[in-house]
Amino acid sequence: MERLRLCPIDAPQDGEPVAIPAGAFPALAVYNVDGQIYVTANTCTHGNAQLTDGYQDGATIECPYHGGAFDIPSGAATTYPCQIPLKTYEVTIEDGWVTIDAPGAPES
């Protein structure tokens, strides 16, 4: 399966997620939660907001539009009006880069 290199491992800081713009894949967000790196979809499931424009508090990201929130590690919607979970991606660190399997890439 094709791997996507998203950003250097030191790019996301605690409370400061990194936006990865959409291209041949959906817009993504890379988070650092107490030294653990996570990747989720960057678009709120309630509205068309970029979550990296919101507020990260520990393992929670709050949408900048309506204040709904998600658990970063699981993608679970935790605060109304958000009800649909975020897509999450398994992260691998390769040569100092945050990588994931390419969304939509065929399995080999």
PDB file of N, CA and C in Angstrom:
ATOM      1  N   MET A   1       0.842  -1.175   0.000  1.00  0.00           N
ATOM      2  CA  MET A   1       0.000   0.000   0.000  1.00  0.00           C
ATOM      3  C   MET A   1       0.891   1.243   0.000  1.00  0.00           C
ATOM      4  N   GLU A   2       0.462   2.262  -0.706  1.00  0.00           N
ATOM      5  CA  GLU A   2       1.219   3.512  -0.770  1.00  0.00           C
ATOM      6  C   GLU A   2       1.133   4.248   0.566  1.00  0.00           C
ATOM      7  N   ARG A   3       2.271   4.796   0.996  1.00  0.00           N
ATOM      8  CA  ARG A   3       2.326   5.578   2.234  1.00  0.00           C
ATOM      9  C   ARG A   3       2.423   7.061   1.873  1.00  0.00           C
ATOM     10  N   LEU A   4       1.764   7.898   2.648  1.00  0.00           N
ATOM     11  CA  LEU A   4       1.853   9.345   2.480  1.00  0.00           C
ATOM     12  C   LEU A   4       2.721   9.932   3.576  1.00  0.00           C
ATOM     13  N   ARG A   5       3.722  10.722   3.185  1.00  0.00           N
ATOM     14  CA  ARG A   5       4.534  11.481   4.145  1.00  0.00           C
ATOM     15  C   ARG A   5       3.818  12.803   4.363  1.00  0.00           C
ATOM     16  N   LEU A   6       3.403  13.051   5.601  1.00  0.00           N
ATOM     17  CA  LEU A   6       2.585  14.232   5.880  1.00  0.00           C
ATOM     18  C   LEU A   6       3.379  15.431   6.363  1.00  0.00           C
ATOM     19  N   CYS A   7       4.240  15.221   7.348  1.00  0.00           N
ATOM     20  CA  CYS A   7       5.015  16.328   7.911  1.00  0.00           C
ATOM     21  C   CYS A   7       6.113  15.751   8.788  1.00  0.00           C
ATOM     22  N   PRO A   8       7.147  16.541   9.086  1.00  0.00           N
ATOM     23  CA  PRO A   8       8.163  16.074  10.033  1.00  0.00           C
ATOM     24  C   PRO A   8       7.534  15.813  11.400  1.00  0.00           C
ATOM     25  N   ILE A   9       8.087  14.861  12.117  1.00  0.00           N
ATOM     26  CA  ILE A   9       7.524  14.469  13.418  1.00  0.00           C
ATOM     27  C   ILE A   9       7.470  15.623  14.403  1.00  0.00           C
ATOM     28  N   ASP A  10       8.379  16.603  14.279  1.00  0.00           N
ATOM     29  CA  ASP A  10       8.380  17.710  15.234  1.00  0.00           C
ATOM     30  C   ASP A  10       7.488  18.879  14.814  1.00  0.00           C
ATOM     31  N   ALA A  11       6.773  18.760  13.692  1.00  0.00           N
ATOM     32  CA  ALA A  11       5.909  19.853  13.230  1.00  0.00           C
ATOM     33  C   ALA A  11       4.701  20.075  14.142  1.00  0.00           C
ATOM     34  N   PRO A  12       3.933  19.023  14.484  1.00  0.00           N
ATOM     35  CA  PRO A  12       2.810  19.280  15.396  1.00  0.00           C
ATOM     36  C   PRO A  12       3.306  19.403  16.835  1.00  0.00           C
ATOM     37  N   GLN A  13       2.938  20.486  17.482  1.00  0.00           N
ATOM     38  CA  GLN A  13       3.290  20.705  18.884  1.00  0.00           C
ATOM     39  C   GLN A  13       2.035  20.514  19.727  1.00  0.00           C
ATOM     40  N   ASP A  14       2.209  20.252  21.026  1.00  0.00           N
ATOM     41  CA  ASP A  14       1.045  20.130  21.911  1.00  0.00           C
ATOM     42  C   ASP A  14       0.151  21.350  21.752  1.00  0.00           C
ATOM     43  N   GLY A  15      -1.109  21.128  21.422  1.00  0.00           N
ATOM     44  CA  GLY A  15      -2.074  22.217  21.291  1.00  0.00           C
ATOM     45  C   GLY A  15      -2.024  22.957  19.982  1.00  0.00           C
ATOM     46  N   GLU A  16      -1.130  22.561  19.062  1.00  0.00           N
ATOM     47  CA  GLU A  16      -0.988  23.251  17.779  1.00  0.00           C
ATOM     48  C   GLU A  16      -0.976  22.235  16.642  1.00  0.00           C
ATOM     49  N   PRO A  17      -2.165  21.750  16.230  1.00  0.00           N
ATOM     50  CA  PRO A  17      -2.213  20.763  15.151  1.00  0.00           C
ATOM     51  C   PRO A  17      -1.755  21.353  13.823  1.00  0.00           C
ATOM     52  N   VAL A  18      -1.336  20.470  12.934  1.00  0.00           N
ATOM     53  CA  VAL A  18      -0.857  20.859  11.608  1.00  0.00           C
ATOM     54  C   VAL A  18      -1.898  20.450  10.571  1.00  0.00           C
ATOM     55  N   ALA A  19      -2.265  21.383   9.697  1.00  0.00           N
ATOM     56  CA  ALA A  19      -3.199  21.102   8.606  1.00  0.00           C
ATOM     57  C   ALA A  19      -2.431  20.578   7.403  1.00  0.00           C
ATOM     58  N   ILE A  20      -2.934  19.488   6.829  1.00  0.00           N
ATOM     59  CA  ILE A  20      -2.391  18.944   5.583  1.00  0.00           C
ATOM     60  C   ILE A  20      -3.475  19.172   4.535  1.00  0.00           C
ATOM     61  N   PRO A  21      -3.238  20.061   3.553  1.00  0.00           N
ATOM     62  CA  PRO A  21      -4.285  20.405   2.592  1.00  0.00           C
ATOM     63  C   PRO A  21      -4.731  19.202   1.769  1.00  0.00           C
ATOM     64  N   ALA A  22      -5.960  19.278   1.307  1.00  0.00           N
ATOM     65  CA  ALA A  22      -6.492  18.231   0.435  1.00  0.00           C
ATOM     66  C   ALA A  22      -5.729  18.238  -0.879  1.00  0.00           C
ATOM     67  N   GLY A  23      -5.582  17.081  -1.437  1.00  0.00           N
ATOM     68  CA  GLY A  23      -4.962  16.910  -2.747  1.00  0.00           C
ATOM     69  C   GLY A  23      -5.655  15.723  -3.373  1.00  0.00           C
ATOM     70  N   ALA A  24      -4.931  14.657  -3.532  1.00  0.00           N
ATOM     71  CA  ALA A  24      -5.520  13.412  -4.016  1.00  0.00           C
ATOM     72  C   ALA A  24      -6.124  12.642  -2.844  1.00  0.00           C
ATOM     73  N   PHE A  25      -6.235  13.287  -1.695  1.00  0.00           N
ATOM     74  CA  PHE A  25      -6.775  12.676  -0.481  1.00  0.00           C
ATOM     75  C   PHE A  25      -7.515  13.771   0.287  1.00  0.00           C
ATOM     76  N   PRO A  26      -8.337  13.398   1.277  1.00  0.00           N
ATOM     77  CA  PRO A  26      -9.054  14.429   2.045  1.00  0.00           C
ATOM     78  C   PRO A  26      -8.101  15.280   2.880  1.00  0.00           C
ATOM     79  N   ALA A  27      -8.548  16.485   3.252  1.00  0.00           N
ATOM     80  CA  ALA A  27      -7.754  17.329   4.148  1.00  0.00           C
ATOM     81  C   ALA A  27      -7.562  16.595   5.471  1.00  0.00           C
ATOM     82  N   LEU A  28      -6.349  16.649   6.002  1.00  0.00           N
ATOM     83  CA  LEU A  28      -5.996  15.917   7.215  1.00  0.00           C
ATOM     84  C   LEU A  28      -5.473  16.864   8.283  1.00  0.00           C
ATOM     85  N   ALA A  29      -5.534  16.405   9.532  1.00  0.00           N
ATOM     86  CA  ALA A  29      -4.973  17.135  10.665  1.00  0.00           C
ATOM     87  C   ALA A  29      -4.018  16.209  11.395  1.00  0.00           C
ATOM     88  N   VAL A  30      -2.840  16.733  11.747  1.00  0.00           N
ATOM     89  CA  VAL A  30      -1.837  15.968  12.495  1.00  0.00           C
ATOM     90  C   VAL A  30      -1.717  16.612  13.871  1.00  0.00           C
ATOM     91  N   TYR A  31      -1.862  15.799  14.918  1.00  0.00           N
ATOM     92  CA  TYR A  31      -1.867  16.280  16.296  1.00  0.00           C
ATOM     93  C   TYR A  31      -0.744  15.642  17.099  1.00  0.00           C
ATOM     94  N   ASN A  32      -0.256  16.393  18.082  1.00  0.00           N
ATOM     95  CA  ASN A  32       0.647  15.871  19.101  1.00  0.00           C
ATOM     96  C   ASN A  32      -0.118  15.950  20.419  1.00  0.00           C
ATOM     97  N   VAL A  33      -0.390  14.784  21.007  1.00  0.00           N
ATOM     98  CA  VAL A  33      -1.077  14.724  22.299  1.00  0.00           C
ATOM     99  C   VAL A  33      -0.121  14.073  23.285  1.00  0.00           C
ATOM    100  N   ASP A  34       0.513  14.880  24.111  1.00  0.00           N
ATOM    101  CA  ASP A  34       1.473  14.381  25.106  1.00  0.00           C
ATOM    102  C   ASP A  34       2.542  13.487  24.477  1.00  0.00           C
ATOM    103  N   GLY A  35       3.063  13.914  23.318  1.00  0.00           N
ATOM    104  CA  GLY A  35       4.136  13.184  22.657  1.00  0.00           C
ATOM    105  C   GLY A  35       3.687  12.085  21.712  1.00  0.00           C
ATOM    106  N   GLN A  36       2.391  11.778  21.694  1.00  0.00           N
ATOM    107  CA  GLN A  36       1.850  10.771  20.776  1.00  0.00           C
ATOM    108  C   GLN A  36       1.262  11.492  19.566  1.00  0.00           C
ATOM    109  N   ILE A  37       1.565  11.000  18.359  1.00  0.00           N
ATOM    110  CA  ILE A  37       1.094  11.636  17.130  1.00  0.00           C
ATOM    111  C   ILE A  37      -0.169  10.930  16.637  1.00  0.00           C
ATOM    112  N   TYR A  38      -1.163  11.734  16.243  1.00  0.00           N
ATOM    113  CA  TYR A  38      -2.426  11.225  15.705  1.00  0.00           C
ATOM    114  C   TYR A  38      -2.752  11.967  14.419  1.00  0.00           C
ATOM    115  N   VAL A  39      -3.480  11.293  13.523  1.00  0.00           N
ATOM    116  CA  VAL A  39      -3.952  11.916  12.287  1.00  0.00           C
ATOM    117  C   VAL A  39      -5.447  11.639  12.160  1.00  0.00           C
ATOM    118  N   THR A  40      -6.210  12.700  11.860  1.00  0.00           N
ATOM    119  CA  THR A  40      -7.646  12.568  11.605  1.00  0.00           C
ATOM    120  C   THR A  40      -7.991  13.359  10.348  1.00  0.00           C
ATOM    121  N   ALA A  41      -9.230  13.169   9.886  1.00  0.00           N
ATOM    122  CA  ALA A  41      -9.768  14.083   8.883  1.00  0.00           C
ATOM    123  C   ALA A  41      -9.759  15.475   9.502  1.00  0.00           C
ATOM    124  N   ASN A  42      -9.592  16.499   8.680  1.00  0.00           N
ATOM    125  CA  ASN A  42      -9.525  17.865   9.201  1.00  0.00           C
ATOM    126  C   ASN A  42     -10.852  18.605   9.075  1.00  0.00           C
ATOM    127  N   THR A  43     -11.840  18.009   8.446  1.00  0.00           N
ATOM    128  CA  THR A  43     -13.125  18.672   8.257  1.00  0.00           C
ATOM    129  C   THR A  43     -14.127  18.171   9.286  1.00  0.00           C
ATOM    130  N   CYS A  44     -14.750  19.087  10.000  1.00  0.00           N
ATOM    131  CA  CYS A  44     -15.758  18.731  10.994  1.00  0.00           C
ATOM    132  C   CYS A  44     -16.884  17.948  10.327  1.00  0.00           C
ATOM    133  N   THR A  45     -17.395  16.936  11.012  1.00  0.00           N
ATOM    134  CA  THR A  45     -18.482  16.127  10.458  1.00  0.00           C
ATOM    135  C   THR A  45     -19.836  16.817  10.597  1.00  0.00           C
ATOM    136  N   HIS A  46     -19.901  17.933  11.306  1.00  0.00           N
ATOM    137  CA  HIS A  46     -21.154  18.667  11.470  1.00  0.00           C
ATOM    138  C   HIS A  46     -21.281  19.801  10.456  1.00  0.00           C
ATOM    139  N   GLY A  47     -20.168  20.410  10.097  1.00  0.00           N
ATOM    140  CA  GLY A  47     -20.179  21.530   9.162  1.00  0.00           C
ATOM    141  C   GLY A  47     -18.865  21.573   8.415  1.00  0.00           C
ATOM    142  N   ASN A  48     -18.738  22.487   7.504  1.00  0.00           N
ATOM    143  CA  ASN A  48     -17.553  22.545   6.648  1.00  0.00           C
ATOM    144  C   ASN A  48     -16.469  23.415   7.282  1.00  0.00           C
ATOM    145  N   ALA A  49     -16.029  23.050   8.481  1.00  0.00           N
ATOM    146  CA  ALA A  49     -14.996  23.805   9.191  1.00  0.00           C
ATOM    147  C   ALA A  49     -13.720  22.984   9.262  1.00  0.00           C
ATOM    148  N   GLN A  50     -12.590  23.661   9.186  1.00  0.00           N
ATOM    149  CA  GLN A  50     -11.298  23.003   9.354  1.00  0.00           C
ATOM    150  C   GLN A  50     -10.991  22.939  10.845  1.00  0.00           C
ATOM    151  N   LEU A  51     -10.835  21.729  11.362  1.00  0.00           N
ATOM    152  CA  LEU A  51     -10.631  21.557  12.799  1.00  0.00           C
ATOM    153  C   LEU A  51      -9.327  22.175  13.279  1.00  0.00           C
ATOM    154  N   THR A  52      -8.326  22.252  12.414  1.00  0.00           N
ATOM    155  CA  THR A  52      -7.061  22.866  12.821  1.00  0.00           C
ATOM    156  C   THR A  52      -7.215  24.370  13.070  1.00  0.00           C
ATOM    157  N   ASP A  53      -8.344  24.955  12.668  1.00  0.00           N
ATOM    158  CA  ASP A  53      -8.646  26.353  12.995  1.00  0.00           C
ATOM    159  C   ASP A  53      -9.329  26.466  14.356  1.00  0.00           C
ATOM    160  N   GLY A  54      -9.636  25.320  14.961  1.00  0.00           N
ATOM    161  CA  GLY A  54     -10.298  25.293  16.259  1.00  0.00           C
ATOM    162  C   GLY A  54      -9.296  25.284  17.397  1.00  0.00           C
ATOM    163  N   TYR A  55      -9.746  24.804  18.560  1.00  0.00           N
ATOM    164  CA  TYR A  55      -8.941  24.830  19.774  1.00  0.00           C
ATOM    165  C   TYR A  55      -8.659  23.408  20.231  1.00  0.00           C
ATOM    166  N   GLN A  56      -7.375  23.061  20.378  1.00  0.00           N
ATOM    167  CA  GLN A  56      -6.996  21.756  20.908  1.00  0.00           C
ATOM    168  C   GLN A  56      -6.715  21.892  22.392  1.00  0.00           C
ATOM    169  N   ASP A  57      -7.382  21.050  23.181  1.00  0.00           N
ATOM    170  CA  ASP A  57      -7.160  20.994  24.625  1.00  0.00           C
ATOM    171  C   ASP A  57      -6.855  19.544  24.967  1.00  0.00           C
ATOM    172  N   GLY A  58      -5.573  19.231  25.113  1.00  0.00           N
ATOM    173  CA  GLY A  58      -5.175  17.848  25.373  1.00  0.00           C
ATOM    174  C   GLY A  58      -5.577  16.953  24.219  1.00  0.00           C
ATOM    175  N   ALA A  59      -6.393  15.939  24.502  1.00  0.00           N
ATOM    176  CA  ALA A  59      -6.811  14.973  23.479  1.00  0.00           C
ATOM    177  C   ALA A  59      -8.138  15.346  22.836  1.00  0.00           C
ATOM    178  N   THR A  60      -8.564  16.603  22.986  1.00  0.00           N
ATOM    179  CA  THR A  60      -9.833  17.062  22.415  1.00  0.00           C
ATOM    180  C   THR A  60      -9.577  18.195  21.432  1.00  0.00           C
ATOM    181  N   ILE A  61     -10.268  18.141  20.281  1.00  0.00           N
ATOM    182  CA  ILE A  61     -10.227  19.253  19.331  1.00  0.00           C
ATOM    183  C   ILE A  61     -11.638  19.813  19.220  1.00  0.00           C
ATOM    184  N   GLU A  62     -11.745  21.140  19.370  1.00  0.00           N
ATOM    185  CA  GLU A  62     -13.041  21.810  19.306  1.00  0.00           C
ATOM    186  C   GLU A  62     -13.199  22.495  17.959  1.00  0.00           C
ATOM    187  N   CYS A  63     -14.345  22.277  17.328  1.00  0.00           N
ATOM    188  CA  CYS A  63     -14.641  22.898  16.042  1.00  0.00           C
ATOM    189  C   CYS A  63     -14.791  24.408  16.220  1.00  0.00           C
ATOM    190  N   PRO A  64     -14.212  25.204  15.303  1.00  0.00           N
ATOM    191  CA  PRO A  64     -14.302  26.655  15.444  1.00  0.00           C
ATOM    192  C   PRO A  64     -15.679  27.219  15.103  1.00  0.00           C
ATOM    193  N   TYR A  65     -16.552  26.453  14.452  1.00  0.00           N
ATOM    194  CA  TYR A  65     -17.851  26.991  14.030  1.00  0.00           C
ATOM    195  C   TYR A  65     -18.914  26.942  15.122  1.00  0.00           C
ATOM    196  N   HIS A  66     -19.185  25.762  15.658  1.00  0.00           N
ATOM    197  CA  HIS A  66     -20.306  25.621  16.587  1.00  0.00           C
ATOM    198  C   HIS A  66     -19.902  25.073  17.946  1.00  0.00           C
ATOM    199  N   GLY A  67     -18.601  24.891  18.194  1.00  0.00           N
ATOM    200  CA  GLY A  67     -18.147  24.449  19.502  1.00  0.00           C
ATOM    201  C   GLY A  67     -18.265  22.967  19.766  1.00  0.00           C
ATOM    202  N   GLY A  68     -18.682  22.187  18.769  1.00  0.00           N
ATOM    203  CA  GLY A  68     -18.678  20.737  18.931  1.00  0.00           C
ATOM    204  C   GLY A  68     -17.245  20.259  19.083  1.00  0.00           C
ATOM    205  N   ALA A  69     -17.066  19.061  19.621  1.00  0.00           N
ATOM    206  CA  ALA A  69     -15.706  18.586  19.867  1.00  0.00           C
ATOM    207  C   ALA A  69     -15.582  17.096  19.585  1.00  0.00           C
ATOM    208  N   PHE A  70     -14.320  16.687  19.400  1.00  0.00           N
ATOM    209  CA  PHE A  70     -13.984  15.301  19.089  1.00  0.00           C
ATOM    210  C   PHE A  70     -12.817  14.848  19.951  1.00  0.00           C
ATOM    211  N   ASP A  71     -12.824  13.558  20.291  1.00  0.00           N
ATOM    212  CA  ASP A  71     -11.681  12.914  20.927  1.00  0.00           C
ATOM    213  C   ASP A  71     -10.673  12.610  19.823  1.00  0.00           C
ATOM    214  N   ILE A  72      -9.474  13.144  19.905  1.00  0.00           N
ATOM    215  CA  ILE A  72      -8.485  12.996  18.837  1.00  0.00           C
ATOM    216  C   ILE A  72      -8.065  11.542  18.629  1.00  0.00           C
ATOM    217  N   PRO A  73      -7.693  10.789  19.663  1.00  0.00           N
ATOM    218  CA  PRO A  73      -7.238   9.414  19.410  1.00  0.00           C
ATOM    219  C   PRO A  73      -8.287   8.510  18.759  1.00  0.00           C
ATOM    220  N   SER A  74      -9.545   8.631  19.178  1.00  0.00           N
ATOM    221  CA  SER A  74     -10.577   7.722  18.656  1.00  0.00           C
ATOM    222  C   SER A  74     -11.407   8.328  17.538  1.00  0.00           C
ATOM    223  N   GLY A  75     -11.429   9.656  17.442  1.00  0.00           N
ATOM    224  CA  GLY A  75     -12.287  10.333  16.476  1.00  0.00           C
ATOM    225  C   GLY A  75     -13.722  10.497  16.954  1.00  0.00           C
ATOM    226  N   ALA A  76     -14.054   9.988  18.142  1.00  0.00           N
ATOM    227  CA  ALA A  76     -15.428  10.041  18.650  1.00  0.00           C
ATOM    228  C   ALA A  76     -15.899  11.479  18.836  1.00  0.00           C
ATOM    229  N   ALA A  77     -17.149  11.737  18.426  1.00  0.00           N
ATOM    230  CA  ALA A  77     -17.775  13.028  18.687  1.00  0.00           C
ATOM    231  C   ALA A  77     -18.119  13.079  20.169  1.00  0.00           C
ATOM    232  N   THR A  78     -17.670  14.128  20.861  1.00  0.00           N
ATOM    233  CA  THR A  78     -17.856  14.191  22.312  1.00  0.00           C
ATOM    234  C   THR A  78     -18.755  15.327  22.771  1.00  0.00           C
ATOM    235  N   THR A  79     -18.970  16.335  21.929  1.00  0.00           N
ATOM    236  CA  THR A  79     -19.775  17.487  22.320  1.00  0.00           C
ATOM    237  C   THR A  79     -20.720  17.853  21.190  1.00  0.00           C
ATOM    238  N   TYR A  80     -21.996  18.058  21.543  1.00  0.00           N
ATOM    239  CA  TYR A  80     -23.015  18.470  20.586  1.00  0.00           C
ATOM    240  C   TYR A  80     -22.639  19.829  20.005  1.00  0.00           C
ATOM    241  N   PRO A  81     -22.884  20.098  18.737  1.00  0.00           N
ATOM    242  CA  PRO A  81     -23.759  19.396  17.819  1.00  0.00           C
ATOM    243  C   PRO A  81     -23.100  18.262  17.023  1.00  0.00           C
ATOM    244  N   CYS A  82     -21.830  18.006  17.248  1.00  0.00           N
ATOM    245  CA  CYS A  82     -21.163  16.925  16.509  1.00  0.00           C
ATOM    246  C   CYS A  82     -21.675  15.576  17.004  1.00  0.00           C
ATOM    247  N   GLN A  83     -22.031  14.706  16.064  1.00  0.00           N
ATOM    248  CA  GLN A  83     -22.529  13.383  16.406  1.00  0.00           C
ATOM    249  C   GLN A  83     -21.836  12.283  15.617  1.00  0.00           C
ATOM    250  N   ILE A  84     -21.317  12.605  14.450  1.00  0.00           N
ATOM    251  CA  ILE A  84     -20.656  11.622  13.586  1.00  0.00           C
ATOM    252  C   ILE A  84     -19.161  11.658  13.882  1.00  0.00           C
ATOM    253  N   PRO A  85     -18.531  10.501  14.129  1.00  0.00           N
ATOM    254  CA  PRO A  85     -17.098  10.502  14.451  1.00  0.00           C
ATOM    255  C   PRO A  85     -16.232  10.932  13.269  1.00  0.00           C
ATOM    256  N   LEU A  86     -15.036  11.388  13.592  1.00  0.00           N
ATOM    257  CA  LEU A  86     -14.026  11.721  12.582  1.00  0.00           C
ATOM    258  C   LEU A  86     -13.354  10.455  12.086  1.00  0.00           C
ATOM    259  N   LYS A  87     -12.926  10.465  10.848  1.00  0.00           N
ATOM    260  CA  LYS A  87     -12.076   9.396  10.328  1.00  0.00           C
ATOM    261  C   LYS A  87     -10.700   9.565  10.964  1.00  0.00           C
ATOM    262  N   THR A  88     -10.148   8.470  11.467  1.00  0.00           N
ATOM    263  CA  THR A  88      -8.795   8.479  12.024  1.00  0.00           C
ATOM    264  C   THR A  88      -7.914   7.582  11.174  1.00  0.00           C
ATOM    265  N   TYR A  89      -6.611   7.796  11.254  1.00  0.00           N
ATOM    266  CA  TYR A  89      -5.648   7.052  10.446  1.00  0.00           C
ATOM    267  C   TYR A  89      -4.548   6.500  11.338  1.00  0.00           C
ATOM    268  N   GLU A  90      -4.129   5.280  11.048  1.00  0.00           N
ATOM    269  CA  GLU A  90      -3.012   4.687  11.775  1.00  0.00           C
ATOM    270  C   GLU A  90      -1.725   5.387  11.355  1.00  0.00           C
ATOM    271  N   VAL A  91      -0.966   5.826  12.327  1.00  0.00           N
ATOM    272  CA  VAL A  91       0.254   6.605  12.084  1.00  0.00           C
ATOM    273  C   VAL A  91       1.478   5.713  12.215  1.00  0.00           C
ATOM    274  N   THR A  92       2.418   5.914  11.304  1.00  0.00           N
ATOM    275  CA  THR A  92       3.739   5.305  11.393  1.00  0.00           C
ATOM    276  C   THR A  92       4.757   6.428  11.254  1.00  0.00           C
ATOM    277  N   ILE A  93       5.822   6.357  12.029  1.00  0.00           N
ATOM    278  CA  ILE A  93       6.914   7.325  11.899  1.00  0.00           C
ATOM    279  C   ILE A  93       8.013   6.653  11.089  1.00  0.00           C
ATOM    280  N   GLU A  94       8.363   7.260   9.955  1.00  0.00           N
ATOM    281  CA  GLU A  94       9.394   6.720   9.064  1.00  0.00           C
ATOM    282  C   GLU A  94      10.410   7.810   8.758  1.00  0.00           C
ATOM    283  N   ASP A  95      11.653   7.574   9.126  1.00  0.00           N
ATOM    284  CA  ASP A  95      12.741   8.519   8.844  1.00  0.00           C
ATOM    285  C   ASP A  95      12.418   9.936   9.316  1.00  0.00           C
ATOM    286  N   GLY A  96      11.782  10.045  10.492  1.00  0.00           N
ATOM    287  CA  GLY A  96      11.481  11.350  11.056  1.00  0.00           C
ATOM    288  C   GLY A  96      10.237  12.015  10.503  1.00  0.00           C
ATOM    289  N   TRP A  97       9.464  11.295   9.692  1.00  0.00           N
ATOM    290  CA  TRP A  97       8.243  11.838   9.093  1.00  0.00           C
ATOM    291  C   TRP A  97       7.021  11.100   9.615  1.00  0.00           C
ATOM    292  N   VAL A  98       5.924  11.845   9.784  1.00  0.00           N
ATOM    293  CA  VAL A  98       4.625  11.246  10.091  1.00  0.00           C
ATOM    294  C   VAL A  98       4.067  10.707   8.780  1.00  0.00           C
ATOM    295  N   THR A  99       3.734   9.415   8.754  1.00  0.00           N
ATOM    296  CA  THR A  99       3.196   8.804   7.540  1.00  0.00           C
ATOM    297  C   THR A  99       1.922   8.035   7.869  1.00  0.00           C
ATOM    298  N   ILE A 100       1.063   7.895   6.849  1.00  0.00           N
ATOM    299  CA  ILE A 100      -0.142   7.072   6.945  1.00  0.00           C
ATOM    300  C   ILE A 100      -0.289   6.318   5.629  1.00  0.00           C
ATOM    301  N   ASP A 101      -1.116   5.268   5.635  1.00  0.00           N
ATOM    302  CA  ASP A 101      -1.492   4.634   4.379  1.00  0.00           C
ATOM    303  C   ASP A 101      -2.311   5.643   3.593  1.00  0.00           C
ATOM    304  N   ALA A 102      -2.069   5.727   2.294  1.00  0.00           N
ATOM    305  CA  ALA A 102      -2.781   6.684   1.455  1.00  0.00           C
ATOM    306  C   ALA A 102      -4.279   6.394   1.493  1.00  0.00           C
ATOM    307  N   PRO A 103      -5.114   7.382   1.869  1.00  0.00           N
ATOM    308  CA  PRO A 103      -6.560   7.155   1.878  1.00  0.00           C
ATOM    309  C   PRO A 103      -7.058   6.751   0.499  1.00  0.00           C
ATOM    310  N   GLY A 104      -7.816   5.671   0.445  1.00  0.00           N
ATOM    311  CA  GLY A 104      -8.381   5.214  -0.816  1.00  0.00           C
ATOM    312  C   GLY A 104      -7.434   4.411  -1.676  1.00  0.00           C
ATOM    313  N   ALA A 105      -6.187   4.224  -1.236  1.00  0.00           N
ATOM    314  CA  ALA A 105      -5.234   3.439  -2.029  1.00  0.00           C
ATOM    315  C   ALA A 105      -5.624   1.966  -1.967  1.00  0.00           C
ATOM    316  N   PRO A 106      -5.476   1.241  -3.062  1.00  0.00           N
ATOM    317  CA  PRO A 106      -5.825  -0.179  -3.043  1.00  0.00           C
ATOM    318  C   PRO A 106      -4.876  -0.962  -2.152  1.00  0.00           C
ATOM    319  N   GLU A 107      -5.414  -1.971  -1.494  1.00  0.00           N
ATOM    320  CA  GLU A 107      -4.584  -2.851  -0.668  1.00  0.00           C
ATOM    321  C   GLU A 107      -3.700  -3.675  -1.586  1.00  0.00           C
ATOM    322  N   SER A 108      -2.463  -3.931  -1.169  1.00  0.00           N
ATOM    323  CA  SER A 108      -1.577  -4.745  -2.006  1.00  0.00           C
ATOM    324  C   SER A 108      -1.631  -6.192  -1.592  1.00  0.00           C
TER     325      SER A 108
END
